[in-house]
mmCIF file with all atom_site columns, C-alpha atoms in Angstrom:
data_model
loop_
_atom_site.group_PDB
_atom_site.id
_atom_site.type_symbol
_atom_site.label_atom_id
_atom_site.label_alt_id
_atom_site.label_comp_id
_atom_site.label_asym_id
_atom_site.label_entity_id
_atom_site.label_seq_id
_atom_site.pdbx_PDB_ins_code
_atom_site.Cartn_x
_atom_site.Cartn_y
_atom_site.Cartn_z
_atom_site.occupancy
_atom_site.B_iso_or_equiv
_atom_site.pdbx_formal_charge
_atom_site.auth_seq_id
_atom_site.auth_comp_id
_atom_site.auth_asym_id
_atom_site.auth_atom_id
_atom_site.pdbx_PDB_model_num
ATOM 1   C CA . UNK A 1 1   ? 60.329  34.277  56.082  1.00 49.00 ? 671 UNK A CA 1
ATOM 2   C CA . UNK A 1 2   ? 59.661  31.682  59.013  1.00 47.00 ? 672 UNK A CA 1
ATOM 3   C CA . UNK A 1 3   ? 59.597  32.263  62.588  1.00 49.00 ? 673 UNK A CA 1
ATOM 4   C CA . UNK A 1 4   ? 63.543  30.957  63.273  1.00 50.00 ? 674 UNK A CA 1
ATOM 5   C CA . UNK A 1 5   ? 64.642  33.912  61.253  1.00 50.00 ? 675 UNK A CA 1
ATOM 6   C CA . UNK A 1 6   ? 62.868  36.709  62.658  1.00 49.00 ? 676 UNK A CA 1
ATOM 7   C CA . UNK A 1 7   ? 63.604  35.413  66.245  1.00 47.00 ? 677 UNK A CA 1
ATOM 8   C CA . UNK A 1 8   ? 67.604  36.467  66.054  1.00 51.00 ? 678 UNK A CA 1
ATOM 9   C CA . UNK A 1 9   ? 66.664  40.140  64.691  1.00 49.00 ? 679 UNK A CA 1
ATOM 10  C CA . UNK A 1 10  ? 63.888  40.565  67.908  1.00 50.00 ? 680 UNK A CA 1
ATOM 11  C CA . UNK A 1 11  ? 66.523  39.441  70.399  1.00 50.00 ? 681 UNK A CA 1
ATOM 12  C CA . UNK A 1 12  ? 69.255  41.618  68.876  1.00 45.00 ? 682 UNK A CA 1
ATOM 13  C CA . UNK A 1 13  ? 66.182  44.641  69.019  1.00 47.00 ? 683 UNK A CA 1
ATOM 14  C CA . UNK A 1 14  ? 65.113  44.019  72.661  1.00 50.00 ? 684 UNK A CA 1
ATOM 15  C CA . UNK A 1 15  ? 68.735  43.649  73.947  1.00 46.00 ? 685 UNK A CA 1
ATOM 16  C CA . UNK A 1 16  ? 69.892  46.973  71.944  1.00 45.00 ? 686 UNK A CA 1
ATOM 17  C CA . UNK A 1 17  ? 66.797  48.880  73.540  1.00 43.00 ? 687 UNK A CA 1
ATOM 18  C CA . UNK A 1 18  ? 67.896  47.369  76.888  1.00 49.00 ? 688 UNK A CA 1
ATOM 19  C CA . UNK A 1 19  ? 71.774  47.989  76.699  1.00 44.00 ? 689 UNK A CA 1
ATOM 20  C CA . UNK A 1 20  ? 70.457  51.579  75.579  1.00 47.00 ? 690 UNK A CA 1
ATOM 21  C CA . UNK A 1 21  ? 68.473  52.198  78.657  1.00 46.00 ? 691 UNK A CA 1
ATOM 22  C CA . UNK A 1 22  ? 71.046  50.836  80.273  1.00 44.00 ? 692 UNK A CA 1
ATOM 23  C CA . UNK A 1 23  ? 73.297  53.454  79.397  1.00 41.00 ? 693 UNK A CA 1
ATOM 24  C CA . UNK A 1 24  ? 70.847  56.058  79.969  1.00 44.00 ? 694 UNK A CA 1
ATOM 25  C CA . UNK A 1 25  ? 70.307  54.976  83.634  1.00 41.00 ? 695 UNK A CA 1
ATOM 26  C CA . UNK A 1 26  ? 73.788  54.666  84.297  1.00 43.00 ? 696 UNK A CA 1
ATOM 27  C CA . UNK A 1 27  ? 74.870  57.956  83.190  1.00 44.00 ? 697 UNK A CA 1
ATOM 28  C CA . UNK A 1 28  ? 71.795  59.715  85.116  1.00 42.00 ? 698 UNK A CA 1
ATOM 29  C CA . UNK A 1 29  ? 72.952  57.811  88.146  1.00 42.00 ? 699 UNK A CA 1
ATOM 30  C CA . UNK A 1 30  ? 76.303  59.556  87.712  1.00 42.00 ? 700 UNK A CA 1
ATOM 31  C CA . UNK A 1 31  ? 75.053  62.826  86.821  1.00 43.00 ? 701 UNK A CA 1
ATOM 32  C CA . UNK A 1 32  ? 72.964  62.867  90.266  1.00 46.00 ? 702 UNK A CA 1
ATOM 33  C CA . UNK A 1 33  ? 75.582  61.286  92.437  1.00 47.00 ? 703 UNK A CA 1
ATOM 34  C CA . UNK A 1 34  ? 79.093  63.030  91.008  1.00 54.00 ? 704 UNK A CA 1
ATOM 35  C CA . UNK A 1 35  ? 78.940  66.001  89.460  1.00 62.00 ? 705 UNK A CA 1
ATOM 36  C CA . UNK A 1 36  ? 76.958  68.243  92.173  1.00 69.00 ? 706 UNK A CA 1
ATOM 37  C CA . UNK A 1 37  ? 79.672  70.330  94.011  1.00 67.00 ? 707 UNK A CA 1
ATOM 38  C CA . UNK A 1 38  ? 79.795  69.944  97.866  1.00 79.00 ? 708 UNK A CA 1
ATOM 39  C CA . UNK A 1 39  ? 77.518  71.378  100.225 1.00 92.00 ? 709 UNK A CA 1
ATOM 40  C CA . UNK A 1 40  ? 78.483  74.531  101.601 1.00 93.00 ? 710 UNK A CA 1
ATOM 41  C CA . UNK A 1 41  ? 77.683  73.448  105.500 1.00 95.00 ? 711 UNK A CA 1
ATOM 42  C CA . UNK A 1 42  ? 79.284  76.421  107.244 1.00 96.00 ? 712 UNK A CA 1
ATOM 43  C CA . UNK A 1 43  ? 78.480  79.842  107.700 1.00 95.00 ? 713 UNK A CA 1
ATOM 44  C CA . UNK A 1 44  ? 80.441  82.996  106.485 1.00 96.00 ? 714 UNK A CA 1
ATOM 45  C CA . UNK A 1 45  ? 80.617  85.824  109.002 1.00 94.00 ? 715 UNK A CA 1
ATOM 46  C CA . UNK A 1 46  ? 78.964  88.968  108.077 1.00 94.00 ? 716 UNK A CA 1
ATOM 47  C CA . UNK A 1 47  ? 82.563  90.958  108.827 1.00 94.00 ? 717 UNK A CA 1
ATOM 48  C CA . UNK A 1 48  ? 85.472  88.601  107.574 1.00 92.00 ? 718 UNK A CA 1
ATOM 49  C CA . UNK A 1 49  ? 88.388  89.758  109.401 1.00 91.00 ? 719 UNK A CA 1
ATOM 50  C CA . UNK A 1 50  ? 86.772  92.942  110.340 1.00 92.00 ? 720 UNK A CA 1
ATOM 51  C CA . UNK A 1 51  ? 85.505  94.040  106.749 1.00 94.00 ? 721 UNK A CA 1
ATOM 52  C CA . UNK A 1 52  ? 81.781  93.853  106.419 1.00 95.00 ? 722 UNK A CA 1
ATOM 53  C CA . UNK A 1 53  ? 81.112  91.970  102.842 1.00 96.00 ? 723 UNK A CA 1
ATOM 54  C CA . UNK A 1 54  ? 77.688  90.138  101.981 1.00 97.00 ? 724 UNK A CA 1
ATOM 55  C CA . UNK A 1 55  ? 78.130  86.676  103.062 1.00 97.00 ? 725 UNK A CA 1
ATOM 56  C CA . UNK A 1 56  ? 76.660  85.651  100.254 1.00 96.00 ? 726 UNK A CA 1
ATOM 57  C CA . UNK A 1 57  ? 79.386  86.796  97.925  1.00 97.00 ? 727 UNK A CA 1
ATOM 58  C CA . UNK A 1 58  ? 81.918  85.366  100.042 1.00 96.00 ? 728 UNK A CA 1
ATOM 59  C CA . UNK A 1 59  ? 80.125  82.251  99.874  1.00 95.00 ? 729 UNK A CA 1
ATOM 60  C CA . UNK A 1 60  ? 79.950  82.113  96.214  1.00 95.00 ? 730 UNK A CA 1
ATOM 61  C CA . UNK A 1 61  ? 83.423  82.340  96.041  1.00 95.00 ? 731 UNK A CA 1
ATOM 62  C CA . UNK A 1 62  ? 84.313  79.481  98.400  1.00 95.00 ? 732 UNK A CA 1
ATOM 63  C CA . UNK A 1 63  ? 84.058  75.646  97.687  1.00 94.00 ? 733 UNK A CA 1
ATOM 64  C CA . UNK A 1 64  ? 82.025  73.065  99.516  1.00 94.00 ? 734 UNK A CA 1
ATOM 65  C CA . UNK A 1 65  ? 82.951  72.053  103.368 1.00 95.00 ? 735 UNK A CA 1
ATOM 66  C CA . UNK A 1 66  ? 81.697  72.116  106.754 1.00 96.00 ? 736 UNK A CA 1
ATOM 67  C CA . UNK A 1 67  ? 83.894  74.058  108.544 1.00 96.00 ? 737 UNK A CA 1
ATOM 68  C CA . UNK A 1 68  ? 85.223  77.840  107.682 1.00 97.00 ? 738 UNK A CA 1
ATOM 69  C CA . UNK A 1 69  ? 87.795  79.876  109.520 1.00 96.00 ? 739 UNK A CA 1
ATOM 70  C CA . UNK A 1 70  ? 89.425  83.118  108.693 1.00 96.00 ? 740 UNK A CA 1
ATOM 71  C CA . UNK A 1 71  ? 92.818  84.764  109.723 1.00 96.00 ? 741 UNK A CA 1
ATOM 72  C CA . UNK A 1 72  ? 94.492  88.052  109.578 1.00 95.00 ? 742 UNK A CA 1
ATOM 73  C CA . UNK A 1 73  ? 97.926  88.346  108.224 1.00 95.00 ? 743 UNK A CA 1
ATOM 74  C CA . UNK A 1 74  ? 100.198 91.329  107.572 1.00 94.00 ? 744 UNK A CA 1
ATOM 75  C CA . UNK A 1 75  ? 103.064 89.997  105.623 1.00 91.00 ? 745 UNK A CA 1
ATOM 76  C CA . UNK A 1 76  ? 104.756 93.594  104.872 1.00 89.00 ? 746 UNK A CA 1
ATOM 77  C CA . UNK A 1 77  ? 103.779 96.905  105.813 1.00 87.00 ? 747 UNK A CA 1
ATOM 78  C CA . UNK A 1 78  ? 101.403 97.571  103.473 1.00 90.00 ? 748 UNK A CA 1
ATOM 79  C CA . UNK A 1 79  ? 99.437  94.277  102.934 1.00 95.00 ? 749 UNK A CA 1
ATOM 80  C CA . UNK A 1 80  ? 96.687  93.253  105.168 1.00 95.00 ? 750 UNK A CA 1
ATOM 81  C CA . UNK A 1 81  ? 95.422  89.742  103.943 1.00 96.00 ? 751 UNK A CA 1
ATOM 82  C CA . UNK A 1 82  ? 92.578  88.320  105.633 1.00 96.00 ? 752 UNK A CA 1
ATOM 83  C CA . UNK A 1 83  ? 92.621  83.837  104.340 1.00 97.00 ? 753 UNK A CA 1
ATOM 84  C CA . UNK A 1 84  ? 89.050  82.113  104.493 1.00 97.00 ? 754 UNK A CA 1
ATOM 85  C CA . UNK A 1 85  ? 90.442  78.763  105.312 1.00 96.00 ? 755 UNK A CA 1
ATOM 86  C CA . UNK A 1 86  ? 87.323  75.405  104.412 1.00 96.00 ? 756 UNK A CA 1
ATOM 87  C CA . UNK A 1 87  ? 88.202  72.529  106.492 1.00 96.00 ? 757 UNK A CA 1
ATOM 88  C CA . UNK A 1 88  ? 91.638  73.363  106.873 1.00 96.00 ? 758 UNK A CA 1
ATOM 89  C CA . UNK A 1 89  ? 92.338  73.976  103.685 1.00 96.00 ? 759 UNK A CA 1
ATOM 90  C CA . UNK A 1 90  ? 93.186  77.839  102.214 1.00 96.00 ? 760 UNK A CA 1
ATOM 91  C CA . UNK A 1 91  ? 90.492  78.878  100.019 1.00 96.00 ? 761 UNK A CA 1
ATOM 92  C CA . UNK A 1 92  ? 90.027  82.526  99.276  1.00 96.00 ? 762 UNK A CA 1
ATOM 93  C CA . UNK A 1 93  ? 92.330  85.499  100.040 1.00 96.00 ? 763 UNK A CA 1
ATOM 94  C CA . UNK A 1 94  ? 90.708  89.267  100.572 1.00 97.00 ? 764 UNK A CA 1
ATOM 95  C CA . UNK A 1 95  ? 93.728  91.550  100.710 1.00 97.00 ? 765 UNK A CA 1
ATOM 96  C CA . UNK A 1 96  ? 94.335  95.211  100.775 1.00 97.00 ? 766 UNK A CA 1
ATOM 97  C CA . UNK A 1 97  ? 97.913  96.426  99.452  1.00 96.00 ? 767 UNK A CA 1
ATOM 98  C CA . UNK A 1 98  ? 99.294  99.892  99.457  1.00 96.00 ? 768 UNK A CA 1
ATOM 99  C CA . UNK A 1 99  ? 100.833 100.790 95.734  1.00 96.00 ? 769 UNK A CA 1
ATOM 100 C CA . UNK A 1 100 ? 102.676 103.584 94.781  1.00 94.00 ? 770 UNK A CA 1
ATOM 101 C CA . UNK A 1 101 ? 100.545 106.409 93.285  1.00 92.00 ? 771 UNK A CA 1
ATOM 102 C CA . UNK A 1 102 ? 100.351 106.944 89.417  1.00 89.00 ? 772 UNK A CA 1
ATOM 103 C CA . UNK A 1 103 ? 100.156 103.103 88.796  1.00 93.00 ? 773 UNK A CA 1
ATOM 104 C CA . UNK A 1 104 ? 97.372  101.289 86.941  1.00 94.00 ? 774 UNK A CA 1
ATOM 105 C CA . UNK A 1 105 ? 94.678  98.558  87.674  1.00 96.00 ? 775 UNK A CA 1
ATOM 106 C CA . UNK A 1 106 ? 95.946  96.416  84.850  1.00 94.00 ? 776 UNK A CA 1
ATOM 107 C CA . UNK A 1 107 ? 99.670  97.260  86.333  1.00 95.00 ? 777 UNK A CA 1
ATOM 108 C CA . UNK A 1 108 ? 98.729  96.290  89.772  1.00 96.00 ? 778 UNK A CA 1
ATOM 109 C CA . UNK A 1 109 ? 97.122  93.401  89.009  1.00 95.00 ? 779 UNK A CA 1
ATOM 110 C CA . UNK A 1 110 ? 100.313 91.777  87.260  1.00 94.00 ? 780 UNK A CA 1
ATOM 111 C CA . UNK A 1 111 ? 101.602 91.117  90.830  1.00 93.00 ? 781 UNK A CA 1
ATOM 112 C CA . UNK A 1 112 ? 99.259  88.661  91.501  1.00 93.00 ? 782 UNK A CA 1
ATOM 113 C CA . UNK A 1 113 ? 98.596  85.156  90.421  1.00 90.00 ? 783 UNK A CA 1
ATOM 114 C CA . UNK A 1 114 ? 95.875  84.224  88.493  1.00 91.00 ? 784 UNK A CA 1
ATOM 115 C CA . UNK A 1 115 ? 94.986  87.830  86.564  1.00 91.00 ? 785 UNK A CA 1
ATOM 116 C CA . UNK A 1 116 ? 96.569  87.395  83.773  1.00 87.00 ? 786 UNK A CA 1
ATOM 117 C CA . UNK A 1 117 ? 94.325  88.104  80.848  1.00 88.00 ? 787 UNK A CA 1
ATOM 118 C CA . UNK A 1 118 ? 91.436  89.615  83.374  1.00 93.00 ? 788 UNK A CA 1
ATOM 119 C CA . UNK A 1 119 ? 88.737  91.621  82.262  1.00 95.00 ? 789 UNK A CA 1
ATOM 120 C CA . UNK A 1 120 ? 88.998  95.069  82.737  1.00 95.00 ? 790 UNK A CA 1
ATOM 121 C CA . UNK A 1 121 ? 86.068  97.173  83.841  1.00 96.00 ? 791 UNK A CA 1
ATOM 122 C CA . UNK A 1 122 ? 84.754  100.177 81.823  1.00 96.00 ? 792 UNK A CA 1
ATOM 123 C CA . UNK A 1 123 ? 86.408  102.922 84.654  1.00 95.00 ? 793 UNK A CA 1
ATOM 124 C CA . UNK A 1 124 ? 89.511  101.132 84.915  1.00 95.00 ? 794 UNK A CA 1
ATOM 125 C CA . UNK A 1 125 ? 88.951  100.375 88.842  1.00 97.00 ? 795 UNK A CA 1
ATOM 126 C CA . UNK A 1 126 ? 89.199  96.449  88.543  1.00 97.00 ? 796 UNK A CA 1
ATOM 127 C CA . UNK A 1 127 ? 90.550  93.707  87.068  1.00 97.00 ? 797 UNK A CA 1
ATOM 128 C CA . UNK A 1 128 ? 88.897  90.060  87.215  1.00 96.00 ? 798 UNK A CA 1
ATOM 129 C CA . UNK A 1 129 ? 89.139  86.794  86.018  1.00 95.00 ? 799 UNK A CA 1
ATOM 130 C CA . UNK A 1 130 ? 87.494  83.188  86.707  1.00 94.00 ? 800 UNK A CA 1
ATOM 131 C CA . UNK A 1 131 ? 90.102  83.186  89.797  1.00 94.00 ? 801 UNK A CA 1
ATOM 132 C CA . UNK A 1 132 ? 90.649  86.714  90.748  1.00 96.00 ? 802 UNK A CA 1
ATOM 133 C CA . UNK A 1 133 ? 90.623  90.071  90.852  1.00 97.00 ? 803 UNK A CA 1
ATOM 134 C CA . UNK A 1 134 ? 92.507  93.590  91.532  1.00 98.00 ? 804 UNK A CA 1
ATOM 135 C CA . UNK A 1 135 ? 90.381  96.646  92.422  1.00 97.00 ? 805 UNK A CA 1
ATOM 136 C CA . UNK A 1 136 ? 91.425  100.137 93.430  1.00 97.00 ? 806 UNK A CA 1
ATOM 137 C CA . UNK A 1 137 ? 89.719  102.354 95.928  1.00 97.00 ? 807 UNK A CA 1
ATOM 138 C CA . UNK A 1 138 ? 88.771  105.675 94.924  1.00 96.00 ? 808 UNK A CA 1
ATOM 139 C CA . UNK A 1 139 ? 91.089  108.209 94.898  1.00 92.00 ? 809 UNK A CA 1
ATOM 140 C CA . UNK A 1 140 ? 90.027  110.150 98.399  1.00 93.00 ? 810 UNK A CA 1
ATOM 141 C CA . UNK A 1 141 ? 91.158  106.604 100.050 1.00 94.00 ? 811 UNK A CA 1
ATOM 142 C CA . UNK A 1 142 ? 95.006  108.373 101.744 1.00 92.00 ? 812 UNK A CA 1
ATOM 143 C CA . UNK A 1 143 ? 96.086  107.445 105.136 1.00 93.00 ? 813 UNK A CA 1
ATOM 144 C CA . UNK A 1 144 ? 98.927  109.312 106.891 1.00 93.00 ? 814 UNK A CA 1
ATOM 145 C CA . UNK A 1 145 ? 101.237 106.038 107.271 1.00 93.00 ? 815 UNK A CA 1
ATOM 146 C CA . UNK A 1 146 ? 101.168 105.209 103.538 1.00 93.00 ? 816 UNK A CA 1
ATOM 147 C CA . UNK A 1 147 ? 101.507 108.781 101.946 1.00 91.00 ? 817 UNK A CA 1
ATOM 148 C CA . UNK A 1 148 ? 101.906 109.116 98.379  1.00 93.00 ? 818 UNK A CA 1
ATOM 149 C CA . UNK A 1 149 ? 99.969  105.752 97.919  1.00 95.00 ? 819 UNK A CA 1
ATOM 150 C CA . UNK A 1 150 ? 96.996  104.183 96.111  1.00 96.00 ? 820 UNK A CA 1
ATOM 151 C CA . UNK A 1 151 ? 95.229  101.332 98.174  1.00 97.00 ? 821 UNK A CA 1
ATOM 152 C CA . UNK A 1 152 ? 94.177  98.379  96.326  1.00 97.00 ? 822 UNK A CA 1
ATOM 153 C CA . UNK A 1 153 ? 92.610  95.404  97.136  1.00 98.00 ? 823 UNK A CA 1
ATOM 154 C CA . UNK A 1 154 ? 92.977  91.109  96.050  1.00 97.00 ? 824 UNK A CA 1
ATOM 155 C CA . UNK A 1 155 ? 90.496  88.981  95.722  1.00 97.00 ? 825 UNK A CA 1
ATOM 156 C CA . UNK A 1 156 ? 92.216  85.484  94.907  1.00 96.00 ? 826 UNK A CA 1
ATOM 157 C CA . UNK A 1 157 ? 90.935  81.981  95.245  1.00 95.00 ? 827 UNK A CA 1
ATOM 158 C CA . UNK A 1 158 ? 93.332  79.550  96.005  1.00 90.00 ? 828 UNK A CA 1
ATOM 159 C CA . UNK A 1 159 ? 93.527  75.653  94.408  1.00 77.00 ? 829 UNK A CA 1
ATOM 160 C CA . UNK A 1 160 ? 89.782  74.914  95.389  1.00 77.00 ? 830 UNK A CA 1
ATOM 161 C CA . UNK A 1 161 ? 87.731  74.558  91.886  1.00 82.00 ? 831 UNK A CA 1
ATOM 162 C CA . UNK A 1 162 ? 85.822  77.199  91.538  1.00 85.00 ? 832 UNK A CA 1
ATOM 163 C CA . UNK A 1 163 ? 86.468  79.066  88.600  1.00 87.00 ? 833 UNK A CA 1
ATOM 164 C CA . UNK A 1 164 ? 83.090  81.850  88.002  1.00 91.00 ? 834 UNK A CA 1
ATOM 165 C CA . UNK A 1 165 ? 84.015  85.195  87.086  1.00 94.00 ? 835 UNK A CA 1
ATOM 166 C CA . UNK A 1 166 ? 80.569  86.489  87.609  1.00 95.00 ? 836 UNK A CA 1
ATOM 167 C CA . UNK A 1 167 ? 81.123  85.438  91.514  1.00 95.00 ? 837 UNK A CA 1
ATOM 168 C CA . UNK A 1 168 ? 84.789  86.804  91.625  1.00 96.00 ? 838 UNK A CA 1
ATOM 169 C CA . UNK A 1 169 ? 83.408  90.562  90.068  1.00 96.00 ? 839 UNK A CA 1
ATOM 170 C CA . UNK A 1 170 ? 80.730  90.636  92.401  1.00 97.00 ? 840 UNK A CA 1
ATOM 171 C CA . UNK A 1 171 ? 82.877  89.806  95.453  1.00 97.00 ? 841 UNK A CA 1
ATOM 172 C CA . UNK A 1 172 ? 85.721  91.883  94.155  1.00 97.00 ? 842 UNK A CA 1
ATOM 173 C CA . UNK A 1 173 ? 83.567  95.335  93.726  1.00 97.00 ? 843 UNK A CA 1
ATOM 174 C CA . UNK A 1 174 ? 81.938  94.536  96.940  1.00 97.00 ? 844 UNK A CA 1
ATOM 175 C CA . UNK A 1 175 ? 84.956  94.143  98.767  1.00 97.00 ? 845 UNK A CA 1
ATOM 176 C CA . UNK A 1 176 ? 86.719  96.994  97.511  1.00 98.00 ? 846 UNK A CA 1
ATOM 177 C CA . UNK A 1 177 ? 83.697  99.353  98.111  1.00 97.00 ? 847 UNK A CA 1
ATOM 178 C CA . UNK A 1 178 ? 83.406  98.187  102.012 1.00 97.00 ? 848 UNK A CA 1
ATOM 179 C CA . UNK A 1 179 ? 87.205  99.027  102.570 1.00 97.00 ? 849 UNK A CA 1
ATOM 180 C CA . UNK A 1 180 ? 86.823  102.335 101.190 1.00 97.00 ? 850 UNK A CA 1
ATOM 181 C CA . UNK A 1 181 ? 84.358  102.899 103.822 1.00 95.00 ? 851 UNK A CA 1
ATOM 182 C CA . UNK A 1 182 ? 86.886  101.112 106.583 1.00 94.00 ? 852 UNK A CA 1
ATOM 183 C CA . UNK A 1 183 ? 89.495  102.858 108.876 1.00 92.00 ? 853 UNK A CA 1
ATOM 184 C CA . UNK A 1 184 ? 91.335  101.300 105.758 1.00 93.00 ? 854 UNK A CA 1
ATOM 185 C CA . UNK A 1 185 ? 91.231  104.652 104.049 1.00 92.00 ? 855 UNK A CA 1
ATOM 186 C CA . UNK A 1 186 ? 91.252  106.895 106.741 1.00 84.00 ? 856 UNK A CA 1
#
């Protein structure tokens, strides 16, 4: 074999091994730069629209931002909604809705978006998925204006990416255990 024929197959070697590590740099580049999620810069109040829920929980259901803000709105009679805006932007919903009595968890949550196929817990109280998540309050939970009434609440994230089930359950059985010890349920 002489030297002019081996020198082609050590080139093709050496540029291989460097196109490879190339490659490898590259896509570690990418996977440091692009795929971490924002930074959650703000801070989530300890009360969100007056019910007290672990900030953390809240947090964990909230995408990346600098700025939060939060709003109470009553769209009927028997919704309170408080939105958890991130720089402008909607992000979560925490709701409580009166229902008429005798109806299900799984029944309930069919009137909101994103439930569809949830997992339902072992008592039959909630309903969650990757999105959100129906719970009811126990049954001592009876107010004079909604008689005749179960009190539920939403949990619902809105178009924001973040899609962890874990995070929504938490949030959701939180939630729904600090309204039942609210002026929410009398």
């Amino acid at each position: 074999m002489s030297v002019r024929g081996s020198l082609p197959r050590h080139r093709f070697i050496g540029t291989a091994l460097s196109l490879t590590a190339a490659v490898a740099l590259a896509a570690t580049l990418s996977a440091c730069s692009g795929d971490d999620p924002p930074e959650k810069a703000y801070a989530v109040p300890a009360s969100p629209c007056g019910i007290p829920v672990d900030p953390a929980l809240v947090k964990a259901a909230l995408p990346g931002g600098d700025t939060l803000s939060t709003a109470t709105v009553k769209p009927n009679g028997g919704t309170v909604r408080c939105n958890l805006s991130v720089d402008g932007k909607e992000a979560l919903s925490l709701a409580q809705a009166w229902w008429s009595q005798g109806q299900t968890t799984a029944t309930v949550s069919q009137g909101y978006s994103n439930t569809d196929d949830g997992v339902l817990s072992e008592d039959e109280r909630f309903v969650h998925t990757e999105k959100a998540g129906v719970g009811r309050t126990v049954s001592s939970c009876k107010v004079s204006e909604h008689p005749e009434q179960d009190l539920y609440t939403v949990v619902e994230t809105r178009d924001t990416g973040v899609d962890d089930p874990a995070a929504i359950e938490k949030l959701l059985i939180a939630f729904t255990r600090a309204v039942e010890g609210s002026a929410a349920c009398g």
